[in-house]
Amino acid sequence: MKKVLLLISILFFANCSSIKKYNAHINDLISEQDLKSDTDFIYKKLQDLHPKLYWYISKEKLDFKFDSLKTTINKPMTSFQFYQKIAPVICEVRQGHMFVFPTTKKLTKKETTSMKKRGDGPLSQFDFEVFNNKLYVVKNKSNNKSIEVGSEVVSIDGKNVSTLLDDYKKNFTSDGFNRTFKNNFLGQRFSTIYSLNNDIKDSLKYDFKIKNELKSIVIKRQIVDSTEIKKSKIVLTKEQKKAIAKKKDILGYDAKSKKYMRNLKFIEKDSSIAVMKINGFREGDADAFYKESFLKIKKYDTKTLIIDIRNNGGGRLNEIAKLYTYLTDKDFNFVEKSLVTKKTSLLYADFYKGGGVGTKIMKTIFAIGYYPLMYFSVHKNEDNKYYKQASSKTKKPDVNNFKGKVYVLINGGSFSASSIISSNLKGSKRAIFVGEETGGAYNGTVAGRMPTIEMPNSKINIRMGLMACIPAYKTDVEGHGIMPDKEILPTLEDRINNIDPEMNWILDDIKTNKSDISKN
């Protein structure tokens, strides 16, 4: 035991030392030769591991993009300067799961803990949304209540926000030629993107336009409300703790966002309408949730089910396949076999990602089983290409499958797994879609296992998918998402007045019973 503790201590201090060394050189100039070498390195990795690299751009055009990039590298640059050049080129692949991470200052565990104790940062105290290339506050969690919902963020620390939005758009991509994803992503993830491009600070100076009046307000890191702290000190019985733990498991509690992934509610006295809100297809015991939910729906003789997957960024393929068993009364194939580039592709997955030193030691022990499993799960087909099975076998409907009317709420934040299940529901004409075009493509995406590859010299990381996830149903319109049967685009005024126009339309439509499923 002493030897194990000694090993953990050595690894801990070595990690702190490496972080300090990394931060000391983060702004060093990198030679032209090394930057060109990184360019060749990452393009080779993309060609080696990405199964649909030329889905939306030809090899000739992508070759030209990378060659042209190299001609512009004519002097030493910092890693961040290089990131600003190479990210837009990688985005030409047009795969939304692919993301380029600039080098940023790393924090030790002690620094991270200290920052958390000091409270929420000046960016995370707001929820943002983009309307007409302008950033607005749609939720204010700060102590300064003068910042109303609908206030425009004009600048942050002297940086014009509209200019920032234009710059950030160049450095990430959607699936194909979709446009709804980018606006949604910019709003939902603005705090993250801003932090990746700037140092983390304990205070920021905002210029807000509040009711057409420009106001400069400094937002500082703030401690969590004392009422929350008091709540956390309430002593619970064993039974209460078990009940809370069970709820978190079944509904899928995400500690980071402090949200449940799944929820079911009935909005009429006779329970004739059920609303299933799914924030993400991850976390917790989804099988138990869907089993309980559809048993209730059957018991209450519910006539209409509304599935809300707006701003659902995706998650587990097996979860959406399970959900689909409750929405069909026929045997079905949910997705095709997942295409990979080679037999060893999945060995590149980030098995060691996440967790502390202790977790990594445990993963090392289990690696002896994990890596053979990944290797032997990939097989060569008759077409001489490599595939992983991944939920592609024929499945049967659940005995408690729902036979009533289904509406699905979608928007630009409906991505990845949300688009895969939407493709199947749309293609089988099982649901009426309301909202805006999904952020993910109708004909599938490249995701599954998603390692991050680090460039050797600039230390820039690129996340990429290794598996092409293709739904059973497809459309002839390549590079776009699932289109709504009824398009409704919320406005800033809707947010200010806390109006949900998409949901309201569905409830009105149920009452008038006039809608038919689109034949498209």
PDB file of C-alpha atoms in Angstrom, residues 56 87-88 90-100 168-178 181-182 185 415 439:
ATOM      1  CA  TYR A  56     -18.141  17.488 -48.143  1.00  0.00           C
ATOM      2  CA  ALA A  87      -8.310  25.916 -37.556  1.00  0.00           C
ATOM      3  CA  PRO A  88     -10.245  27.403 -40.532  1.00  0.00           C
ATOM      4  CA  ILE A  90      -9.409  21.945 -40.780  1.00  0.00           C
ATOM      5  CA  CYS A  91     -12.978  23.266 -40.625  1.00  0.00           C
ATOM      6  CA  GLU A  92     -13.177  22.860 -44.416  1.00  0.00           C
ATOM      7  CA  VAL A  93     -13.769  19.163 -43.702  1.00  0.00           C
ATOM      8  CA  ARG A  94     -17.178  20.287 -42.372  1.00  0.00           C
ATOM      9  CA  GLN A  95     -17.554  17.676 -39.641  1.00  0.00           C
ATOM     10  CA  GLY A  96     -19.196  19.156 -36.555  1.00  0.00           C
ATOM     11  CA  HIS A  97     -17.608  16.736 -34.097  1.00  0.00           C
ATOM     12  CA  MET A  98     -14.180  17.864 -35.222  1.00  0.00           C
ATOM     13  CA  PHE A  99     -12.874  20.654 -33.010  1.00  0.00           C
ATOM     14  CA  VAL A 100      -9.541  22.450 -32.832  1.00  0.00           C
ATOM     15  CA  TYR A 168     -14.965  32.433 -33.671  1.00  0.00           C
ATOM     16  CA  LYS A 169     -17.205  31.182 -36.497  1.00  0.00           C
ATOM     17  CA  LYS A 170     -14.089  30.514 -38.595  1.00  0.00           C
ATOM     18  CA  ASN A 171     -12.638  28.160 -36.000  1.00  0.00           C
ATOM     19  CA  PHE A 172     -15.359  25.539 -35.684  1.00  0.00           C
ATOM     20  CA  THR A 173     -17.755  23.899 -38.113  1.00  0.00           C
ATOM     21  CA  SER A 174     -21.118  22.215 -38.442  1.00  0.00           C
ATOM     22  CA  ASP A 175     -21.936  18.995 -40.285  1.00  0.00           C
ATOM     23  CA  GLY A 176     -21.975  19.835 -43.981  1.00  0.00           C
ATOM     24  CA  PHE A 177     -23.508  23.139 -45.001  1.00  0.00           C
ATOM     25  CA  ASN A 178     -25.849  23.589 -42.064  1.00  0.00           C
ATOM     26  CA  PHE A 181     -25.651  24.887 -35.626  1.00  0.00           C
ATOM     27  CA  LYS A 182     -23.118  27.710 -35.634  1.00  0.00           C
ATOM     28  CA  PHE A 185     -23.235  26.847 -30.641  1.00  0.00           C
ATOM     29  CA  PHE A 415     -26.917  17.589 -32.863  1.00  0.00           C
ATOM     30  CA  GLY A 439     -27.596  21.240 -36.200  1.00  0.00           C
TER      31      GLY A 439
END
